[in-house]
Tab-separated table of C-alpha atoms in Angstrom:
chain	number	residue	atom	x	y	z
W	1	MET	CA	0.080	-0.091	-0.361
W	2	PRO	CA	1.264	3.765	-0.587
W	3	SER	CA	2.303	5.682	2.555
W	4	PRO	CA	0.371	8.983	2.370
W	5	SER	CA	2.505	11.784	1.145
W	6	PHE	CA	1.013	14.104	3.937
W	7	LEU	CA	-0.865	12.836	7.513
W	8	GLY	CA	-1.597	15.626	10.002
W	9	GLY	CA	-4.401	17.993	11.613
W	10	ALA	CA	-6.151	16.451	14.437
W	11	GLY	CA	-4.761	13.225	15.351
W	12	GLY	CA	-1.130	12.745	16.365
W	13	LEU	CA	0.368	9.497	16.795
W	14	GLU	CA	-2.366	7.571	17.708
W	15	LEU	CA	-3.623	8.060	14.290
W	16	LEU	CA	-0.803	7.439	12.636
W	17	THR	CA	-0.145	4.132	14.366
W	18	ARG	CA	-4.126	2.992	13.417
W	19	PHE	CA	-3.439	3.738	9.951
W	20	ALA	CA	0.102	2.095	9.673
W	21	GLY	CA	-1.632	-1.162	10.906
W	22	ARG	CA	-4.511	-1.292	9.115
W	23	PRO	CA	-3.982	-4.703	6.839
W	24	MET	CA	-5.218	-4.190	3.784
W	25	THR	CA	-4.312	-7.362	1.182
W	26	MET	CA	-7.205	-9.373	-0.629
W	27	PRO	CA	-8.054	-13.006	-1.425
W	28	ALA	CA	-7.744	-14.322	-4.702
W	29	HIS	CA	-10.279	-13.698	-7.152
W	30	GLY	CA	-13.062	-15.016	-9.374
W	31	CYS	CA	-16.098	-16.298	-9.708
W	32	ALA	CA	-18.173	-19.717	-8.173
W	33	VAL	CA	-20.718	-21.121	-10.419
W	34	LEU	CA	-23.174	-22.296	-9.077
W	35	THR	CA	-25.967	-25.614	-10.198
W	36	ASP	CA	-29.433	-25.750	-8.705
W	37	ALA	CA	-28.553	-22.724	-6.307
W	38	TYR	CA	-30.433	-19.547	-5.278
W	39	ALA	CA	-29.918	-16.320	-5.296
W	40	TYR	CA	-31.389	-14.275	-1.667
W	41	GLY	CA	-32.576	-10.943	-2.813
W	42	ASP	CA	-29.862	-9.248	-0.037
W	43	GLY	CA	-27.300	-10.074	-2.529
W	44	LEU	CA	-26.413	-13.847	-1.133
W	45	ALA	CA	-26.116	-17.013	-2.627
W	46	PHE	CA	-27.259	-20.910	-1.378
W	47	VAL	CA	-27.544	-23.879	-1.473
W	48	ASP	CA	-29.858	-26.446	-0.145
W	49	ASP	CA	-30.891	-23.594	1.891
W	50	HIS	CA	-27.676	-22.967	3.414
W	51	LEU	CA	-24.967	-19.849	2.855
W	52	LEU	CA	-22.472	-19.942	0.791
W	53	LEU	CA	-19.308	-18.549	2.862
W	54	ASP	CA	-16.054	-17.917	0.519
W	55	SER	CA	-14.324	-15.112	1.231
W	56	SER	CA	-13.039	-14.549	-2.363
W	57	VAL	CA	-17.084	-14.142	-3.409
W	58	THR	CA	-18.715	-13.394	-0.453
W	59	ALA	CA	-18.376	-12.586	3.119
W	60	SER	CA	-19.920	-13.989	6.433
W	61	PRO	CA	-22.707	-11.507	7.746
W	62	ILE	CA	-20.902	-11.010	10.602
W	63	ASP	CA	-18.125	-9.845	8.648
W	64	ILE	CA	-19.106	-7.022	6.502
W	65	GLY	CA	-19.495	-4.133	8.522
W	66	ALA	CA	-22.455	-1.731	8.652
W	67	TRP	CA	-24.329	-3.594	6.010
W	68	GLY	CA	-23.916	-7.256	7.904
W	69	PHE	CA	-27.682	-6.796	9.394
W	70	PHE	CA	-29.615	-9.873	6.865
W	71	ARG	CA	-32.448	-10.379	9.197
W	72	ASP	CA	-33.206	-14.293	8.015
W	73	VAL	CA	-29.544	-15.312	8.471
W	74	GLY	CA	-29.251	-18.506	11.157
W	75	PRO	CA	-26.616	-18.980	13.434
W	76	LEU	CA	-23.531	-20.616	12.066
W	77	HIS	CA	-23.671	-24.222	12.492
W	78	ASP	CA	-21.521	-26.730	11.594
W	79	GLY	CA	-19.478	-24.199	9.800
W	80	LYS	CA	-22.630	-23.093	7.728
W	81	ARG	CA	-25.446	-20.693	8.081
W	82	ARG	CA	-29.021	-21.389	7.554
W	83	ILE	CA	-30.889	-19.114	5.362
W	84	ASP	CA	-34.550	-18.649	7.217
W	85	ASN	CA	-38.347	-16.982	6.151
W	86	TRP	CA	-37.720	-16.908	2.730
W	87	SER	CA	-40.400	-17.095	-0.152
W	88	GLU	CA	-39.491	-18.186	-3.522
W	89	HIS	CA	-39.731	-15.980	-6.517
W	90	PRO	CA	-42.556	-17.567	-8.475
W	91	HIS	CA	-39.952	-17.421	-12.188
W	92	ARG	CA	-37.395	-20.152	-12.426
W	93	LEU	CA	-34.169	-18.627	-14.180
W	94	GLY	CA	-31.734	-20.552	-16.264
W	95	GLU	CA	-28.405	-18.971	-16.082
W	96	ALA	CA	-27.663	-15.888	-13.639
W	97	VAL	CA	-25.361	-13.338	-13.112
W	98	LEU	CA	-25.666	-12.353	-9.234
W	99	LEU	CA	-24.649	-8.715	-8.468
W	100	ALA	CA	-27.490	-7.485	-6.181
W	101	ARG	CA	-25.893	-6.031	-2.537
W	102	ARG	CA	-27.658	-4.886	0.396
W	103	SER	CA	-25.776	-2.081	0.037
W	104	ASP	CA	-26.419	-0.862	-3.158
W	105	PHE	CA	-28.619	2.150	-2.983
W	106	VAL	CA	-25.282	3.925	-1.585
W	107	TYR	CA	-23.372	5.092	-4.048
W	108	GLY	CA	-19.941	4.311	-2.806
W	109	HIS	CA	-20.881	0.698	-2.276
W	110	TRP	CA	-22.318	0.520	-5.355
W	111	LEU	CA	-19.378	1.880	-7.204
W	112	LEU	CA	-16.833	-0.529	-5.098
W	113	GLU	CA	-18.909	-3.605	-4.482
W	114	THR	CA	-21.051	-4.248	-6.989
W	115	LEU	CA	-20.570	-2.643	-10.701
W	116	PRO	CA	-16.525	-4.044	-10.420
W	117	ARG	CA	-18.419	-7.874	-10.614
W	118	VAL	CA	-19.859	-7.160	-14.269
W	119	ARG	CA	-16.273	-8.230	-16.306
W	120	LEU	CA	-15.856	-10.880	-14.234
W	121	ALA	CA	-19.419	-12.319	-14.589
W	122	GLN	CA	-18.924	-11.258	-18.700
W	123	ARG	CA	-16.420	-13.907	-18.877
W	124	LEU	CA	-18.654	-16.857	-17.764
W	125	CYS	CA	-21.577	-16.031	-18.879
W	126	SER	CA	-23.713	-16.367	-22.274
W	127	ASP	CA	-25.507	-13.481	-23.619
W	128	GLN	CA	-28.179	-14.287	-22.535
W	129	ALA	CA	-28.284	-15.288	-19.153
W	130	ALA	CA	-29.865	-12.656	-16.137
W	131	PHE	CA	-28.388	-10.589	-14.002
W	132	ILE	CA	-29.778	-10.434	-11.122
W	133	VAL	CA	-29.950	-6.943	-9.106
W	134	SER	CA	-31.837	-4.675	-6.177
W	135	ALA	CA	-35.572	-3.916	-6.626
W	136	SER	CA	-34.422	-0.939	-5.742
W	137	ILE	CA	-32.003	-0.235	-8.534
W	138	ALA	CA	-31.634	3.495	-9.508
W	139	GLU	CA	-31.787	4.789	-13.107
W	140	TYR	CA	-28.587	5.952	-12.748
W	141	GLN	CA	-27.123	2.089	-11.802
W	142	ILE	CA	-29.400	0.552	-14.978
W	143	GLU	CA	-27.310	3.231	-17.308
W	144	MET	CA	-23.824	2.199	-15.821
W	145	LEU	CA	-25.020	-1.343	-16.359
W	146	GLU	CA	-26.080	-0.429	-20.252
W	147	GLN	CA	-22.502	1.303	-20.873
W	148	LEU	CA	-20.799	-1.854	-19.437
W	149	GLY	CA	-23.117	-3.942	-22.334
W	150	ILE	CA	-26.117	-5.313	-19.914
W	151	ALA	CA	-29.200	-4.478	-21.535
W	152	ARG	CA	-31.931	-3.541	-19.228
W	153	SER	CA	-33.639	-6.351	-20.471
W	154	ARG	CA	-31.241	-8.572	-19.036
W	155	LEU	CA	-31.773	-7.272	-15.589
W	156	PHE	CA	-33.870	-9.398	-13.131
W	157	PRO	CA	-34.820	-7.004	-10.444
W	158	LEU	CA	-35.219	-8.812	-6.627
W	159	ASN	CA	-36.745	-7.361	-3.415
W	160	PRO	CA	-35.319	-8.281	-0.098
W	161	GLY	CA	-36.165	-11.684	1.532
W	162	ILE	CA	-37.171	-13.087	-2.124
W	163	ALA	CA	-35.371	-15.941	-3.035
W	164	VAL	CA	-35.083	-16.966	-7.239
W	165	HIS	CA	-34.030	-20.280	-8.374
W	166	CYS	CA	-31.043	-20.580	-11.104
W	167	ASP	CA	-29.921	-23.676	-13.039
W	168	ARG	CA	-26.744	-21.878	-12.869
W	169	LEU	CA	-25.688	-19.529	-10.559
W	170	ILE	CA	-22.958	-17.498	-11.537
W	171	VAL	CA	-21.411	-15.689	-8.121
W	172	PRO	CA	-18.202	-13.411	-9.339
W	173	SER	CA	-15.862	-12.303	-6.356
W	174	LEU	CA	-16.381	-8.489	-4.137
W	175	ALA	CA	-14.212	-5.598	-5.495
W	176	HIS	CA	-14.417	-4.428	-1.557
W	177	TRP	CA	-15.272	-6.691	0.807
W	178	SER	CA	-13.729	-5.239	3.970
W	179	SER	CA	-13.700	-1.874	5.424
W	180	ASN	CA	-10.639	-0.886	4.258
W	181	VAL	CA	-9.919	-2.826	1.144
W	182	VAL	CA	-10.408	-2.888	-2.532
W	183	HIS	CA	-8.923	-5.305	-5.613
W	184	ASP	CA	-7.290	-4.088	-8.190
W	185	PHE	CA	-9.848	-6.145	-10.754
W	186	ALA	CA	-11.523	-2.880	-10.116
W	187	CYS	CA	-9.893	-1.105	-12.776
W	188	GLU	CA	-11.087	-3.459	-15.700
W	189	THR	CA	-14.278	-1.926	-15.034
W	190	TYR	CA	-13.321	1.591	-14.427
W	191	ASP	CA	-11.114	2.058	-16.745
W	192	ALA	CA	-13.718	0.488	-19.968
W	193	LEU	CA	-16.177	3.642	-18.273
W	194	ILE	CA	-13.718	6.626	-18.558
W	195	THR	CA	-13.064	7.223	-22.485
W	196	ASP	CA	-17.049	7.289	-23.333
W	197	CYS	CA	-17.342	9.019	-20.209
W	198	ILE	CA	-15.260	12.290	-21.635
W	199	ALA	CA	-16.288	11.948	-24.956
W	200	ARG	CA	-19.904	11.871	-23.730
W	201	ALA	CA	-19.483	15.158	-21.126
W	202	GLY	CA	-17.068	17.199	-23.760
W	203	HIS	CA	-14.036	18.710	-21.818
W	204	GLY	CA	-16.285	21.785	-20.760
W	205	ARG	CA	-16.336	20.362	-17.165
W	206	ALA	CA	-12.574	19.572	-17.142
W	207	HIS	CA	-10.955	20.509	-14.592
W	208	ASP	CA	-7.823	20.371	-13.312
W	209	ARG	CA	-8.067	20.906	-9.576
W	210	ILE	CA	-11.134	19.664	-7.504
W	211	LEU	CA	-12.723	20.331	-3.861
W	212	VAL	CA	-15.538	17.654	-3.427
W	213	THR	CA	-18.056	18.491	-1.199
W	214	ARG	CA	-21.456	17.019	-0.136
W	215	SER	CA	-23.846	19.788	-0.194
W	216	SER	CA	-26.368	17.938	-2.208
W	217	ARG	CA	-26.939	15.282	0.660
W	218	LYS	CA	-30.275	15.555	2.435
W	219	ARG	CA	-28.743	14.834	5.379
W	220	ASP	CA	-24.807	14.374	5.580
W	221	PRO	CA	-23.827	12.049	9.038
W	222	ARG	CA	-20.054	13.434	8.795
W	223	PRO	CA	-20.594	17.266	7.772
W	224	LEU	CA	-17.783	19.970	7.354
W	225	PHE	CA	-18.455	22.684	9.873
W	226	ASN	CA	-16.302	25.298	8.118
W	227	LEU	CA	-17.064	24.132	4.836
W	228	ALA	CA	-17.348	27.654	3.733
W	229	ASP	CA	-13.672	28.444	4.537
W	230	VAL	CA	-12.324	25.132	3.249
W	231	GLU	CA	-14.162	26.378	-0.138
W	232	VAL	CA	-12.116	29.615	0.232
W	233	VAL	CA	-8.980	27.975	0.881
W	234	ALA	CA	-9.420	25.847	-2.169
W	235	ARG	CA	-10.320	28.443	-4.474
W	236	ARG	CA	-7.374	30.344	-3.615
W	237	HIS	CA	-5.081	27.796	-4.343
W	238	GLY	CA	-6.694	27.036	-8.321
W	239	PHE	CA	-9.497	24.474	-7.056
W	240	VAL	CA	-13.577	24.582	-8.650
W	241	THR	CA	-15.789	23.145	-6.296
W	242	VAL	CA	-17.486	20.258	-7.282
W	243	ASP	CA	-20.383	17.900	-5.737
W	244	PRO	CA	-21.031	14.658	-7.274
W	245	GLY	CA	-24.215	14.522	-6.010
W	246	ALA	CA	-25.273	17.432	-8.167
W	247	VAL	CA	-23.857	15.489	-11.832
W	248	PRO	CA	-24.991	13.313	-13.550
W	249	TRP	CA	-22.735	9.802	-13.286
W	250	TRP	CA	-21.038	10.155	-16.780
W	251	GLU	CA	-20.297	13.579	-15.874
W	252	GLN	CA	-18.879	12.764	-12.319
W	253	ILE	CA	-16.064	10.161	-13.756
W	254	ALA	CA	-15.183	12.626	-16.806
W	255	ILE	CA	-14.711	15.333	-13.866
W	256	PHE	CA	-12.400	12.873	-11.573
W	257	ALA	CA	-10.722	10.940	-15.053
W	258	GLN	CA	-9.312	14.188	-15.420
W	259	ALA	CA	-8.389	16.192	-12.746
W	260	SER	CA	-4.543	15.623	-11.209
W	261	ALA	CA	-5.088	17.249	-8.051
W	262	VAL	CA	-8.471	16.162	-6.094
W	263	VAL	CA	-9.362	17.551	-2.396
W	264	GLY	CA	-12.455	16.175	-0.717
W	265	GLN	CA	-14.521	15.436	2.319
W	266	SER	CA	-14.291	11.601	2.585
W	267	GLY	CA	-17.642	9.101	1.739
W	268	SER	CA	-19.013	8.708	-1.587
W	269	GLY	CA	-18.701	11.078	-3.830
W	270	LEU	CA	-14.578	11.016	-2.920
W	271	HIS	CA	-14.475	7.613	-4.116
W	272	ASN	CA	-15.039	8.755	-7.645
W	273	THR	CA	-11.319	8.847	-7.325
W	274	VAL	CA	-11.699	4.901	-9.006
W	275	TYR	CA	-10.975	7.052	-12.310
W	276	THR	CA	-8.279	9.545	-11.378
W	277	GLY	CA	-4.920	7.988	-12.907
W	278	GLU	CA	-1.744	8.342	-12.034
W	279	ARG	CA	-0.625	11.617	-12.605
W	280	GLY	CA	-3.382	12.682	-9.728
W	281	HIS	CA	-3.124	13.920	-5.932
W	282	VAL	CA	-5.712	13.401	-3.901
W	283	LEU	CA	-6.167	14.907	-0.230
W	284	VAL	CA	-8.843	13.254	2.103
W	285	LEU	CA	-10.377	15.801	4.365
W	286	GLN	CA	-11.922	13.514	7.053
W	287	PRO	CA	-12.868	13.352	10.898
W	288	ASN	CA	-10.320	12.889	13.526
W	289	HIS	CA	-12.031	9.537	14.791
W	290	SER	CA	-12.418	8.030	11.769
W	291	ARG	CA	-11.303	4.227	11.173
W	292	ASN	CA	-12.110	4.676	7.531
W	293	PHE	CA	-8.879	4.638	5.078
W	294	LEU	CA	-10.591	2.748	1.757
W	295	GLN	CA	-8.736	6.092	0.011
W	296	THR	CA	-5.355	4.710	0.606
W	297	SER	CA	-6.369	1.455	-1.028
W	298	ILE	CA	-7.779	3.073	-4.148
W	299	ALA	CA	-5.005	4.925	-4.215
W	300	ALA	CA	-3.124	1.675	-4.325
W	301	ILE	CA	-5.048	0.129	-7.087
W	302	ARG	CA	-5.180	3.484	-9.127
W	303	ARG	CA	-1.494	4.460	-8.385
W	304	HIS	CA	-1.925	8.123	-7.775
W	305	ARG	CA	-0.801	9.722	-4.464
W	306	ILE	CA	-2.761	9.637	-1.035
W	307	SER	CA	-2.962	12.171	1.923
W	308	TYR	CA	-4.985	12.321	4.456
W	309	LEU	CA	-6.130	16.027	6.857
W	310	PHE	CA	-7.734	15.379	9.647
W	311	GLY	CA	-10.319	17.681	11.796
W	312	GLU	CA	-11.309	17.721	14.735
W	313	SER	CA	-14.483	15.490	15.292
W	314	PHE	CA	-17.494	17.257	17.658
W	315	SER	CA	-20.579	14.977	18.417
W	316	ALA	CA	-22.907	14.789	21.662
W	317	PHE	CA	-23.911	11.346	20.516
W	318	ASP	CA	-21.827	9.122	18.610
W	319	ARG	CA	-18.186	10.296	18.587
W	320	GLU	CA	-16.578	6.688	18.573
W	321	GLY	CA	-19.019	5.981	15.285
W	322	SER	CA	-19.928	6.987	11.874
W	323	GLU	CA	-21.902	10.035	12.415
W	324	CYS	CA	-19.678	13.130	14.003
W	325	GLY	CA	-19.139	16.565	12.301
W	326	TYR	CA	-15.715	17.764	12.226
W	327	VAL	CA	-13.592	20.850	11.487
W	328	ILE	CA	-10.676	21.701	9.827
W	329	ASP	CA	-7.820	23.872	10.238
W	330	VAL	CA	-7.185	25.891	7.100
W	331	ASP	CA	-4.098	27.460	8.052
W	332	LEU	CA	-2.957	23.781	8.016
W	333	LEU	CA	-5.009	23.394	5.174
W	334	ASP	CA	-3.476	26.044	3.132
W	335	GLN	CA	-0.041	25.014	4.271
W	336	THR	CA	-0.563	21.572	2.969
W	337	LEU	CA	-1.476	22.655	-0.589
W	338	SER	CA	0.837	24.817	-0.980
W	339	THR	CA	3.600	22.005	-0.470
W	340	ILE	CA	1.869	18.992	-1.899
W	341	ILE	CA	0.190	20.296	-4.883
């Protein structure tokens, strides 16, 4: 993993130790091909009522963080977990690919977990195979799949708690299965999207330096309280403010692919740096209580430089969790931008 070019702010040695001690390795990747199996609406696969547990393909419900609370997964017994209280879909599929993940409604999880599975599956499946997706799939997600060659007529939406019987079920590896790791096989998918999206967006929205915000969110669990001050400093260094949630998906890709310097609030929007190439440098702004260094793994697979600037966390209820506002030292930000950009 790359060492940060800069690591500073409100954190100190404890944060550096926490960062340095992170294991960031991935298992082998590929696809599990199952015969006479079920795809479950929460994004799991099972055979004879028993959950498939294979770290290279899917993870145990207790090992996948905030999205691991599956209502109908029973306790571990003889190395297996049962799926209980499920209903069978009336339609049976022939060949199918399991893409769906419970967390697909979150852009960052869709981008890192679900989307990269497409290329792996396409190597094995026929042109007629159905692609099982979440019933709540958004229009932009359908369009991204179409861009990768999956026609919407091949999508099979599945609700949580429902299982569909498949004659042949292909389950691709997850590119992101723990809090701080992204597998480099995901790059094939990201690269496939970049050229077409730049051509579609044109060069009118190309910016060499961008400041990534989260302003379009109705509720931000990690608000940057002095964002206005941060924007003033960033503008002084030639940065243009971009809110990924306020622009179309293809324009997001084009913007990040053409940027060489990215400063941004940690979160799904900043994960678009999967499209930022080797000449890029990404400076992550995040609360000093955060244990999430996923951007380092993104930097590793995309081969760009990475830095962190931590802000003092403020919360009356969740200082140790994921919901916590913070303040960035703008004087230190000013010095940092002068040094690393």
